[in-house]
PDB file of N, CA and C in Angstrom:
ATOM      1  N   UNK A   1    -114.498 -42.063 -17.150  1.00  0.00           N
ATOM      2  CA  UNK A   1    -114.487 -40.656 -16.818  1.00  0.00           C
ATOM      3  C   UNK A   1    -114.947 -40.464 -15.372  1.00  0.00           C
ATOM      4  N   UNK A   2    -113.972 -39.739 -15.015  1.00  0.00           N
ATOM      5  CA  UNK A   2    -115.064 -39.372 -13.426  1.00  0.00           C
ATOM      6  C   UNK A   2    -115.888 -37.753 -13.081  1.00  0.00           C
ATOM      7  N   UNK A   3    -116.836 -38.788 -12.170  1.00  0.00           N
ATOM      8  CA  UNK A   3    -117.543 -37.748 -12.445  1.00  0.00           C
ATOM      9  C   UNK A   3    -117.225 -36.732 -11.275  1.00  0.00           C
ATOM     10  N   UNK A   4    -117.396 -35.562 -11.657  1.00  0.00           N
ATOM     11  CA  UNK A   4    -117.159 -34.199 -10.652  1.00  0.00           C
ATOM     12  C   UNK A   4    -118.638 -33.612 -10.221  1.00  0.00           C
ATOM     13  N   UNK A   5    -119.076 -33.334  -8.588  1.00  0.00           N
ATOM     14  CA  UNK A   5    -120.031 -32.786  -8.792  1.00  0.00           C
ATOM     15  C   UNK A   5    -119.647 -31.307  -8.407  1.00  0.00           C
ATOM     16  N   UNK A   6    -120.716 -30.603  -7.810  1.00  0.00           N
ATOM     17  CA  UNK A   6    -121.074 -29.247  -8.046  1.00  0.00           C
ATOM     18  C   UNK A   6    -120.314 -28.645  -6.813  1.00  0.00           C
ATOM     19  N   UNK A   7    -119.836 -30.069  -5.737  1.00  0.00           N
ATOM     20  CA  UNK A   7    -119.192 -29.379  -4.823  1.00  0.00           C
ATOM     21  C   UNK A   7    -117.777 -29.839  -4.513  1.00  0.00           C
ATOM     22  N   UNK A   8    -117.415 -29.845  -6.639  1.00  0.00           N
ATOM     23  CA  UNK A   8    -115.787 -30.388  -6.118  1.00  0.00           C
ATOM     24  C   UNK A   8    -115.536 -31.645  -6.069  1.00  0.00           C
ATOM     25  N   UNK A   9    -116.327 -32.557  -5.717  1.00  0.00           N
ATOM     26  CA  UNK A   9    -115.688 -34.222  -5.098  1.00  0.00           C
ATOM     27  C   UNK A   9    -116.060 -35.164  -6.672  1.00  0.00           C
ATOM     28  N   UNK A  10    -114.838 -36.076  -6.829  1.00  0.00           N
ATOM     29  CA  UNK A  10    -115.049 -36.430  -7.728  1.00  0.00           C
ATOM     30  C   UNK A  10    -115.655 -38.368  -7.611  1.00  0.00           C
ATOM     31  N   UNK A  11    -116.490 -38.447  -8.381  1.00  0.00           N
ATOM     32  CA  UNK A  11    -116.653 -40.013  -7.977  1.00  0.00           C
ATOM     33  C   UNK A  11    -116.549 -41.124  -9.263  1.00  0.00           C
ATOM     34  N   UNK A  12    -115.691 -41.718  -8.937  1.00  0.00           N
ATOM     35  CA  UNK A  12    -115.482 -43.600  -9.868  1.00  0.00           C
ATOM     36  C   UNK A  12    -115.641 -44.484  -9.471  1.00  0.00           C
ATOM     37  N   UNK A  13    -115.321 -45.799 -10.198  1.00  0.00           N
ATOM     38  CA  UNK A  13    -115.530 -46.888  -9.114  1.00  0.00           C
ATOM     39  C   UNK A  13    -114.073 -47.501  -9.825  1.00  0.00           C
ATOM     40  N   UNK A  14    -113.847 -48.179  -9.133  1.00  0.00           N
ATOM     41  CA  UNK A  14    -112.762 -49.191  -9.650  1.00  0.00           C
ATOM     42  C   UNK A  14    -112.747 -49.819 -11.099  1.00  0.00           C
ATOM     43  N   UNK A  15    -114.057 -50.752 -11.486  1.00  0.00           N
ATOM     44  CA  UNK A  15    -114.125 -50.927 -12.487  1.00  0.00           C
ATOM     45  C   UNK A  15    -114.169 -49.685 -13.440  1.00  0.00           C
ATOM     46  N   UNK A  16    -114.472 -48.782 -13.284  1.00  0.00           N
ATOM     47  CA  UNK A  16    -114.258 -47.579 -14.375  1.00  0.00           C
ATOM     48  C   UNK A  16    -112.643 -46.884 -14.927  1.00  0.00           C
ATOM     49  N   UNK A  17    -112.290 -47.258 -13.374  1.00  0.00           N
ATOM     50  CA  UNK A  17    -110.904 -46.871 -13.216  1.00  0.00           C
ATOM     51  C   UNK A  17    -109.964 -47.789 -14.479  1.00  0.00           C
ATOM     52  N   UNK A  18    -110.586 -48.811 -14.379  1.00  0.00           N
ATOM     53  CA  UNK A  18    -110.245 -50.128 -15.000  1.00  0.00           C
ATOM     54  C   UNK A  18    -109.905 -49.893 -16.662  1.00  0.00           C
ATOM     55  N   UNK A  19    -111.017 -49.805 -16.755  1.00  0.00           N
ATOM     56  CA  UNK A  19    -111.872 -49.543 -18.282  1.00  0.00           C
ATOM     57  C   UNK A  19    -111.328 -48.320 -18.444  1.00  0.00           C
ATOM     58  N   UNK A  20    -111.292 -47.288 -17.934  1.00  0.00           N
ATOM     59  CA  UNK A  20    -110.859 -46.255 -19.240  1.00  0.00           C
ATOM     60  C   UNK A  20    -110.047 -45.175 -18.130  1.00  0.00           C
ATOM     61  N   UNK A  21    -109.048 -46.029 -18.013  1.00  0.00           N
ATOM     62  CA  UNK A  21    -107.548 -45.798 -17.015  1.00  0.00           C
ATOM     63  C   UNK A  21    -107.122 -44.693 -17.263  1.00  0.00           C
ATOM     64  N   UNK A  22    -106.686 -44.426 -18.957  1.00  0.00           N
ATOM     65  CA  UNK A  22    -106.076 -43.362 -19.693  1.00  0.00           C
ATOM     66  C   UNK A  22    -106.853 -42.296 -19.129  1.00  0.00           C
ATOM     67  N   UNK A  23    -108.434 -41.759 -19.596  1.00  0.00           N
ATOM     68  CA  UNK A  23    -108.528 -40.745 -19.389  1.00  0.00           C
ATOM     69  C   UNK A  23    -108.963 -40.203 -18.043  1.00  0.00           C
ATOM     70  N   UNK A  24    -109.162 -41.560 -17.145  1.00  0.00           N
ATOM     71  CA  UNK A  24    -109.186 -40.739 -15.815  1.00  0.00           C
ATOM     72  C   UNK A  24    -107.836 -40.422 -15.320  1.00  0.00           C
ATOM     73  N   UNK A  25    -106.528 -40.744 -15.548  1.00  0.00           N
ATOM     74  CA  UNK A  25    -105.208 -40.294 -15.312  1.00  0.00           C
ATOM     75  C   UNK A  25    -105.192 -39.047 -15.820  1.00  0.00           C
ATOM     76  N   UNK A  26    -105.436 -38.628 -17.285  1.00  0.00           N
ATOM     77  CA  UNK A  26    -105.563 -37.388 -17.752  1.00  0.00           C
ATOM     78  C   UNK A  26    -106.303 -36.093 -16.758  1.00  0.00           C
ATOM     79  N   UNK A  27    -107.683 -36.901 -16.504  1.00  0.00           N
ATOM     80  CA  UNK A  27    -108.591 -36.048 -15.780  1.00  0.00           C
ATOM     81  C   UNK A  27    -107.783 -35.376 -14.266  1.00  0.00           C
ATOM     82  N   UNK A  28    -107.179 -36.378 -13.767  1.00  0.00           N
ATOM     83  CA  UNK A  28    -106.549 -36.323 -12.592  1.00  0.00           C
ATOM     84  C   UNK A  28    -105.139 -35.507 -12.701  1.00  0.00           C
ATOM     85  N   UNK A  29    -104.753 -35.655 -13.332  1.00  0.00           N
ATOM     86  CA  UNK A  29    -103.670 -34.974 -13.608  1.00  0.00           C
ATOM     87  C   UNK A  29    -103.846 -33.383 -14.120  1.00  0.00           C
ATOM     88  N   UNK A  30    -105.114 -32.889 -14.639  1.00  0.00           N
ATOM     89  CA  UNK A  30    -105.191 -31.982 -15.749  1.00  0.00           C
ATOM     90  C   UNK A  30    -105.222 -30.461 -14.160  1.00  0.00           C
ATOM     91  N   UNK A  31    -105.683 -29.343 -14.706  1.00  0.00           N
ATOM     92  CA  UNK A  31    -105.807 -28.416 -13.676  1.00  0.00           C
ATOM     93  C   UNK A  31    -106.651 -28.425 -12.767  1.00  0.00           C
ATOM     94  N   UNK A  32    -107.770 -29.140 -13.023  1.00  0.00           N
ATOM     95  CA  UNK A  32    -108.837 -28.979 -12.014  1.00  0.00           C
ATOM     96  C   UNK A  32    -108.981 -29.695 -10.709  1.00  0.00           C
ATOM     97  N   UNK A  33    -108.874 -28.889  -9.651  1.00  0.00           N
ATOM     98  CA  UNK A  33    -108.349 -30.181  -8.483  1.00  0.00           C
ATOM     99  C   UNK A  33    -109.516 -30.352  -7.809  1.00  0.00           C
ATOM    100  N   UNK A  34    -109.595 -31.076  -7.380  1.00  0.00           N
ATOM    101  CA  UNK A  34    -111.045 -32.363  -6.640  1.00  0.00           C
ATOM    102  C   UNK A  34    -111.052 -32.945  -5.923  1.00  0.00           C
ATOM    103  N   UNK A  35    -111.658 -33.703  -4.717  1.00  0.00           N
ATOM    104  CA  UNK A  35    -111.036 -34.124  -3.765  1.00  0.00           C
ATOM    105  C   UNK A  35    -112.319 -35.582  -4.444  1.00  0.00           C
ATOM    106  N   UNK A  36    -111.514 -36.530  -4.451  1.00  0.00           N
ATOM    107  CA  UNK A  36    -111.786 -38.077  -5.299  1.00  0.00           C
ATOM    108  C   UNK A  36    -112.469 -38.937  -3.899  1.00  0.00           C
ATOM    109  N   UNK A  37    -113.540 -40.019  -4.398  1.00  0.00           N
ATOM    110  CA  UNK A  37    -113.998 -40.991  -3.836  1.00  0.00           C
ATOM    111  C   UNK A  37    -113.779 -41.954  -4.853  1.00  0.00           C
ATOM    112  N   UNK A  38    -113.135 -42.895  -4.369  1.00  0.00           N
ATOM    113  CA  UNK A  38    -112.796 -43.957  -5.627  1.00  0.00           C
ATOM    114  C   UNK A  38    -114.103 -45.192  -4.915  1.00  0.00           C
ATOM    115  N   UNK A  39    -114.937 -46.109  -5.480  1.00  0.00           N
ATOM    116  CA  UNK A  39    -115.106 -47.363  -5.032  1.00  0.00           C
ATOM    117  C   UNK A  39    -115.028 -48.659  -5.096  1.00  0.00           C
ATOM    118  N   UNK A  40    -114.321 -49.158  -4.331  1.00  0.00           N
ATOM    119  CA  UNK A  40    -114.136 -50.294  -4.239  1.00  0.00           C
ATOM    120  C   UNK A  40    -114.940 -51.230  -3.723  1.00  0.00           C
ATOM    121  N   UNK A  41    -115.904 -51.245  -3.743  1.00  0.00           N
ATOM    122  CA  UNK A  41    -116.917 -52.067  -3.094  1.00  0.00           C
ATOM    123  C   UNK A  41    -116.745 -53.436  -3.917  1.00  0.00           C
ATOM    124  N   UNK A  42    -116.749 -53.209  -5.169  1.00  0.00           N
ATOM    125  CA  UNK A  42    -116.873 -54.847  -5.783  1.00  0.00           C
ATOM    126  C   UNK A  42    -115.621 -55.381  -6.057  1.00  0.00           C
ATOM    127  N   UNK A  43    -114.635 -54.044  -6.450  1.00  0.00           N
ATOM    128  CA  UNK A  43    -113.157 -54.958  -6.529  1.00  0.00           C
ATOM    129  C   UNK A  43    -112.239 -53.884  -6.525  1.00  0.00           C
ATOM    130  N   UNK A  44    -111.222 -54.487  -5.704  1.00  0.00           N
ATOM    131  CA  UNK A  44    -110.000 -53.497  -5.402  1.00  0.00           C
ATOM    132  C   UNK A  44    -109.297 -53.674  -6.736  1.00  0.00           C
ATOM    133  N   UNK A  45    -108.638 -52.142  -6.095  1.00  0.00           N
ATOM    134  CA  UNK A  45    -107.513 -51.529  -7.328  1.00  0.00           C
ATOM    135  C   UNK A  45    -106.244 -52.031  -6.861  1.00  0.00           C
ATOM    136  N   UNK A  46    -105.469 -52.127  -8.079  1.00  0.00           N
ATOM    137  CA  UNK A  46    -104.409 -52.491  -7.559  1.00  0.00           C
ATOM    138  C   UNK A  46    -103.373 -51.269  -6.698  1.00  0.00           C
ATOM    139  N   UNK A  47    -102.857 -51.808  -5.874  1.00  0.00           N
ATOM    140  CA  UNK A  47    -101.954 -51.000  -5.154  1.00  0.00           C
ATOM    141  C   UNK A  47    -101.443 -49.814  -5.936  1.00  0.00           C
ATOM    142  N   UNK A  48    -100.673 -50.091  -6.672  1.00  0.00           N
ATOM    143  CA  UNK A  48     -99.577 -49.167  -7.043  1.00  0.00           C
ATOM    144  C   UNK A  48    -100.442 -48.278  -8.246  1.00  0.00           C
ATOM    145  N   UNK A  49    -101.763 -48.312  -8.774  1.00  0.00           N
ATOM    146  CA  UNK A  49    -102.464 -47.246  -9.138  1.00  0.00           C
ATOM    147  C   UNK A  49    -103.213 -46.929  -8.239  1.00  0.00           C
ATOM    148  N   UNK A  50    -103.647 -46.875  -6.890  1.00  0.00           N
ATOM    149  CA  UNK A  50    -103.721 -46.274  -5.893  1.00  0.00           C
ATOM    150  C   UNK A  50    -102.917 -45.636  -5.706  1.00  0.00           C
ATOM    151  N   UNK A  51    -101.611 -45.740  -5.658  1.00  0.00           N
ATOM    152  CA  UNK A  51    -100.703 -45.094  -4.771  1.00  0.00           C
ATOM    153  C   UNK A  51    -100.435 -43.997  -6.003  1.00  0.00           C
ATOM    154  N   UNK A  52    -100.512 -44.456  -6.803  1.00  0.00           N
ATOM    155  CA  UNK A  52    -100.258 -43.318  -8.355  1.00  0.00           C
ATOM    156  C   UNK A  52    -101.574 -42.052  -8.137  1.00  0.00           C
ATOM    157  N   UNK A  53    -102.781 -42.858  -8.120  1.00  0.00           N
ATOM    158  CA  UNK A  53    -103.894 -41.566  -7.925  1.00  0.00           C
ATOM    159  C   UNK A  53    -103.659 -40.522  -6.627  1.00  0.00           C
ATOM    160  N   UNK A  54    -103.216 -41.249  -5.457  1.00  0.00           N
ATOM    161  CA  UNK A  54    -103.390 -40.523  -4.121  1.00  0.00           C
ATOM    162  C   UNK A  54    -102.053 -39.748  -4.203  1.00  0.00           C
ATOM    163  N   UNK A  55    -100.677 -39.887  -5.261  1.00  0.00           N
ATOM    164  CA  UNK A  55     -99.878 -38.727  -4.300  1.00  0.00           C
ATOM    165  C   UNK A  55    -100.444 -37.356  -5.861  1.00  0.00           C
ATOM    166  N   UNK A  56    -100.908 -37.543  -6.860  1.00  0.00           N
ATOM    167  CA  UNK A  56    -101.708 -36.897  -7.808  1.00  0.00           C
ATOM    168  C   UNK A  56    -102.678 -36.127  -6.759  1.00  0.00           C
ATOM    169  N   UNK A  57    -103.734 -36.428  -6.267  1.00  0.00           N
ATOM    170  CA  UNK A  57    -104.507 -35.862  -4.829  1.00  0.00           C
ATOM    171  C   UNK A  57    -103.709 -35.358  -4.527  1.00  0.00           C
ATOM    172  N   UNK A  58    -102.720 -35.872  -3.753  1.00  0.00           N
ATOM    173  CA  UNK A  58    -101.976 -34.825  -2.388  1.00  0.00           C
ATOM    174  C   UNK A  58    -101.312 -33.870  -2.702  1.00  0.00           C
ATOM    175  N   UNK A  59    -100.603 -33.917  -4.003  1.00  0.00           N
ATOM    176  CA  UNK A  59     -99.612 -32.884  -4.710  1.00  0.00           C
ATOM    177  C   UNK A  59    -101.071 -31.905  -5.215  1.00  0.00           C
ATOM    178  N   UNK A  60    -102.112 -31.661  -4.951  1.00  0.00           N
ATOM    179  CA  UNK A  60    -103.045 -30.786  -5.236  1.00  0.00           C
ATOM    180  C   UNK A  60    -103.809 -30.017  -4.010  1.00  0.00           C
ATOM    181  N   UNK A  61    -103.254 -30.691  -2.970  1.00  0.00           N
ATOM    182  CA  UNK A  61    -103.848 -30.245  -1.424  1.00  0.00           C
ATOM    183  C   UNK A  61    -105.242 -30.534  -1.536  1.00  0.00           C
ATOM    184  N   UNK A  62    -105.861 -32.263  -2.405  1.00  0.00           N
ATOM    185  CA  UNK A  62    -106.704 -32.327  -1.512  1.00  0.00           C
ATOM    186  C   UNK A  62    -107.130 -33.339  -1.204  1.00  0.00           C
ATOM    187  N   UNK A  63    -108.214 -34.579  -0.631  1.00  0.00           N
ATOM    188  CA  UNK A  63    -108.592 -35.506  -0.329  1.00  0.00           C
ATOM    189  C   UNK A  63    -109.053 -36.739  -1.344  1.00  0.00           C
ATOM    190  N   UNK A  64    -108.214 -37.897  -0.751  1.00  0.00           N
ATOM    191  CA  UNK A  64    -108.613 -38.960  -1.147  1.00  0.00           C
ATOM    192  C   UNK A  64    -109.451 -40.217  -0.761  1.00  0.00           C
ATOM    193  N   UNK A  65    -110.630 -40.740  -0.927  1.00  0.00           N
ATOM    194  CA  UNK A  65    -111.288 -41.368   0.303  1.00  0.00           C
ATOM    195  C   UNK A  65    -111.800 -42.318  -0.724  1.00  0.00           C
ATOM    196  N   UNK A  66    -111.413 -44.299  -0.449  1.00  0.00           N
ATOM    197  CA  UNK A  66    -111.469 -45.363  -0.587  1.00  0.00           C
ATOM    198  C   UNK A  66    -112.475 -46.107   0.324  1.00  0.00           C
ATOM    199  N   UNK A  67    -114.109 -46.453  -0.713  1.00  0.00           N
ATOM    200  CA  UNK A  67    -114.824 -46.898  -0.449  1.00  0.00           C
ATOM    201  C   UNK A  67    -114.876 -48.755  -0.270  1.00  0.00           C
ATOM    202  N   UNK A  68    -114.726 -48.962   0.693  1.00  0.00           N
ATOM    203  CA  UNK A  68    -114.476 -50.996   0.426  1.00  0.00           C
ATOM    204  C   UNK A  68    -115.490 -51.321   1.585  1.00  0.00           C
ATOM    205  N   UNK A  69    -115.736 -52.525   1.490  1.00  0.00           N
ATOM    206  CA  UNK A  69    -116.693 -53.053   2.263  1.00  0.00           C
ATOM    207  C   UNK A  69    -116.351 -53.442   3.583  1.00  0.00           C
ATOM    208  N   UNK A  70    -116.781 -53.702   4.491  1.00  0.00           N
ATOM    209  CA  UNK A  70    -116.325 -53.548   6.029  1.00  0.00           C
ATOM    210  C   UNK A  70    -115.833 -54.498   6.053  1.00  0.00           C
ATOM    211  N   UNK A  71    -115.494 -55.687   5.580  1.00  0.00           N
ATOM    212  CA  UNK A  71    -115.032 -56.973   5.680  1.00  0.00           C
ATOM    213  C   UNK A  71    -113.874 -56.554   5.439  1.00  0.00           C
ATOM    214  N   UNK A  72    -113.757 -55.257   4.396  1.00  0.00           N
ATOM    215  CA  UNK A  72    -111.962 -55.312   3.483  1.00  0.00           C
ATOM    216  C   UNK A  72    -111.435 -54.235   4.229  1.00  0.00           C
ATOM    217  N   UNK A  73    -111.911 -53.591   5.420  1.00  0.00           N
ATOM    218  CA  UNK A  73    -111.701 -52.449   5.622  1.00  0.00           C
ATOM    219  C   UNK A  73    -110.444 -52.170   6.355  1.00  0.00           C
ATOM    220  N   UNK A  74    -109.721 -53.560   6.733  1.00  0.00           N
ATOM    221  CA  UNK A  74    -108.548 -53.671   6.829  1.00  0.00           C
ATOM    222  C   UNK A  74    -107.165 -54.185   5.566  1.00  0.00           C
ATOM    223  N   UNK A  75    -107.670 -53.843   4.740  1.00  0.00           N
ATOM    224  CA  UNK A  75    -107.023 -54.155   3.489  1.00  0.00           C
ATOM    225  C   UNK A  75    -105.895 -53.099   2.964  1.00  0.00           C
ATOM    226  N   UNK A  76    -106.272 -51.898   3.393  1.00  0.00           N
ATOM    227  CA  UNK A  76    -105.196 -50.744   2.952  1.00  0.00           C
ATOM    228  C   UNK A  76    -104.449 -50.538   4.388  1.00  0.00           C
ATOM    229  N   UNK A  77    -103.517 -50.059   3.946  1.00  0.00           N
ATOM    230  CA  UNK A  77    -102.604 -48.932   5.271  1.00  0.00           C
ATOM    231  C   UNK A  77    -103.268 -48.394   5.836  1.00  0.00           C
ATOM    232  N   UNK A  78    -102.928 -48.012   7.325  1.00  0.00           N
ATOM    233  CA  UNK A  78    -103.616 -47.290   8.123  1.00  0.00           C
ATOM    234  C   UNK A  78    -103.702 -45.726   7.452  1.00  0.00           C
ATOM    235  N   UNK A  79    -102.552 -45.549   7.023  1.00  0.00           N
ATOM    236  CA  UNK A  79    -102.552 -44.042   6.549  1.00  0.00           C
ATOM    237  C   UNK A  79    -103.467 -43.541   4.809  1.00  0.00           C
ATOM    238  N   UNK A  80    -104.383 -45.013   4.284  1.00  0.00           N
ATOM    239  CA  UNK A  80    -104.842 -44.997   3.599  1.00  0.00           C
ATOM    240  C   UNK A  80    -106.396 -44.166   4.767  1.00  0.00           C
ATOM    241  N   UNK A  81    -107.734 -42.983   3.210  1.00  0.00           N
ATOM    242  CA  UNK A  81    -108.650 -42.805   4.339  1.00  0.00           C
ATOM    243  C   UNK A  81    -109.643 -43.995   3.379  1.00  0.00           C
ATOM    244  N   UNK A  82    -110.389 -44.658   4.230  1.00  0.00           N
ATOM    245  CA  UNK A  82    -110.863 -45.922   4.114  1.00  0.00           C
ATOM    246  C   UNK A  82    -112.202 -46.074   4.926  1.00  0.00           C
ATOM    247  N   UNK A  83    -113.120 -45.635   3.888  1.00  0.00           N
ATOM    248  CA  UNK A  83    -114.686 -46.026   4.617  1.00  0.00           C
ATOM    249  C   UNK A  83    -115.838 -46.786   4.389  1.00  0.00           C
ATOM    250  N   UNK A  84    -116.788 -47.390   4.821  1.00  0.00           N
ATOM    251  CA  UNK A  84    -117.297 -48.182   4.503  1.00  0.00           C
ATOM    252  C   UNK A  84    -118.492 -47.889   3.263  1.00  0.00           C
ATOM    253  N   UNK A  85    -118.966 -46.825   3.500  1.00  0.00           N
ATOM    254  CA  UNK A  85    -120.495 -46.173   2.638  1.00  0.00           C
ATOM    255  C   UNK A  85    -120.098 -44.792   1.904  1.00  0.00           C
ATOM    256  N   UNK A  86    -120.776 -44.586   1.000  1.00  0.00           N
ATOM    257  CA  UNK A  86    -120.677 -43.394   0.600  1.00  0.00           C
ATOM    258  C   UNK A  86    -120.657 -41.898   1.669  1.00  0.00           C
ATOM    259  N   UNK A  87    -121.760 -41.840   2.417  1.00  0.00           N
ATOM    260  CA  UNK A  87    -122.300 -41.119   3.324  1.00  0.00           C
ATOM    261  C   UNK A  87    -120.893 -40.638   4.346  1.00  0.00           C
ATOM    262  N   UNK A  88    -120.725 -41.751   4.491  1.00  0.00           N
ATOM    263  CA  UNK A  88    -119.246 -41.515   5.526  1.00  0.00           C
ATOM    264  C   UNK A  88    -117.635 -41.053   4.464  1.00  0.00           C
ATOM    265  N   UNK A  89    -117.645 -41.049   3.573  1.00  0.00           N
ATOM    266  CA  UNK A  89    -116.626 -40.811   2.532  1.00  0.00           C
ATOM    267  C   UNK A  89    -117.089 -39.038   2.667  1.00  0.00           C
ATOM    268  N   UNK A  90    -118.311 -39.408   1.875  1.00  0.00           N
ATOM    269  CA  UNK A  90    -118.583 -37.255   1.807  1.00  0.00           C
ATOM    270  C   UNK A  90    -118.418 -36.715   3.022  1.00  0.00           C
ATOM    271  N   UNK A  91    -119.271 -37.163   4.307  1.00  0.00           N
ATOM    272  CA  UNK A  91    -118.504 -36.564   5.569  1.00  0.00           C
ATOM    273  C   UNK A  91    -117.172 -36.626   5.980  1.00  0.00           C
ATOM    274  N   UNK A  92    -116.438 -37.848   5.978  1.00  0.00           N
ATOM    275  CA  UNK A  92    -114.535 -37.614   5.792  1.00  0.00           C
ATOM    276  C   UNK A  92    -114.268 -36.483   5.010  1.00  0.00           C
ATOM    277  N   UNK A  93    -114.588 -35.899   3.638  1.00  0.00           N
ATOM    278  CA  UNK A  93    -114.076 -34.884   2.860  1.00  0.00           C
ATOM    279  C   UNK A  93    -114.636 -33.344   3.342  1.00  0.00           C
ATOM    280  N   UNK A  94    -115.642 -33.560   3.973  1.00  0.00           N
ATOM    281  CA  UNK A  94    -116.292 -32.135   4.474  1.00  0.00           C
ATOM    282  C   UNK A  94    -115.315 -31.828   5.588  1.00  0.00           C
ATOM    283  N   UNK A  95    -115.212 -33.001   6.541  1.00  0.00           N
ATOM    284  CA  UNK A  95    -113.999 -32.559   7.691  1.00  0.00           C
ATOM    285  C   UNK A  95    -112.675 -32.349   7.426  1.00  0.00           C
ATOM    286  N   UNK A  96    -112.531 -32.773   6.153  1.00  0.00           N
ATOM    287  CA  UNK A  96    -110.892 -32.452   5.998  1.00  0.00           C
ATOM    288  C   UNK A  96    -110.927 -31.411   5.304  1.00  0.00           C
ATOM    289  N   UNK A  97    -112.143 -30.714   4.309  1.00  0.00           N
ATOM    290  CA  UNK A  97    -111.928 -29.084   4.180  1.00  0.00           C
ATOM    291  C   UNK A  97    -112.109 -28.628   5.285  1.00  0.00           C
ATOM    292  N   UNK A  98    -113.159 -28.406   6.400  1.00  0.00           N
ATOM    293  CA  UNK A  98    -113.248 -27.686   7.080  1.00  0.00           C
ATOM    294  C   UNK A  98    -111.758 -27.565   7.862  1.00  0.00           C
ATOM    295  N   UNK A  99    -110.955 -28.739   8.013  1.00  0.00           N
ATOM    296  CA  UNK A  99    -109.429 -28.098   8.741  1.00  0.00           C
ATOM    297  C   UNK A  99    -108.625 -27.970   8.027  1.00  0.00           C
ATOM    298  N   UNK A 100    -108.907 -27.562   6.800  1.00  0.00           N
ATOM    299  CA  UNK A 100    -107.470 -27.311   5.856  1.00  0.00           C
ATOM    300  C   UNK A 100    -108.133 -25.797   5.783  1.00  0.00           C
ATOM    301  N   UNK A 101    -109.355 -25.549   5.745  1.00  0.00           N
ATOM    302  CA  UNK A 101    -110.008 -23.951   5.932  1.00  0.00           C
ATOM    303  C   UNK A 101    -109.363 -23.306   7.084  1.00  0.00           C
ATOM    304  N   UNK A 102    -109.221 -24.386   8.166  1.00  0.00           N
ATOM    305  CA  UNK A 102    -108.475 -23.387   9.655  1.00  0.00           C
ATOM    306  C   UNK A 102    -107.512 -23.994  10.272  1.00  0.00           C
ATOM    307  N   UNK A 103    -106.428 -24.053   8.736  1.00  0.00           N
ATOM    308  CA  UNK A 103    -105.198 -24.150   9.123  1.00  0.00           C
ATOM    309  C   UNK A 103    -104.681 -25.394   9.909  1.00  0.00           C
ATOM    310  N   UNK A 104    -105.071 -26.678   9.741  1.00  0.00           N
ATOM    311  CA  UNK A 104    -104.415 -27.588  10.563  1.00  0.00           C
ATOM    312  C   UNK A 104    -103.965 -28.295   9.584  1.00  0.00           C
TER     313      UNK A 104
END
């Protein structure tokens, strides 16, 4: 299950993603839109349920941000958003509301 906090952003880790696939697809899919931190710190997801969660995100207008360790941090597409710490994930999602708030 992932968890949602109080300001919207939702957080899993990979292995959760893993383990109980079904109902975070449900969750993701259902009405409530969220802007997701997935982590990958201990083990990547496979591609193509990445690419399944993030256009789910985008078809909702909002942010997706992939936590991996600085070693892997060349592991996704450039056009993947890809950060090293938590800290820097929640600030990536604060800046991408603040310019979807003024229109860019």
């Amino acid at each position: 299950m992932i968890h949602i906090d109080d300001n919207e952003i939702g957080n899993v880790t990979a292995e959760q993603l893993d383990q109980e696939k079904n109902s975070c697809m449900e969750q993701l899919s259902g009405d409530q839109a969220f802007d997701l931190i997935i982590d990958c710190t201990n083990s990547l997801l496979d591609l193509m349920v990445l690419e399944n969660i993030k256009a789910i995100i985008d078809s909702k207008g909002r942010t997706l941000v992939v936590l991996v360790l600085k070693s892997d941090l060349d592991s996704l597409a450039m056009d993947w958003n890809v950060v090293p710490t938590q800290e820097e994930a929640q600030d990536f999602i604060s800046f991408e509301r603040m310019q979807r708030d003024l229109g860019f």
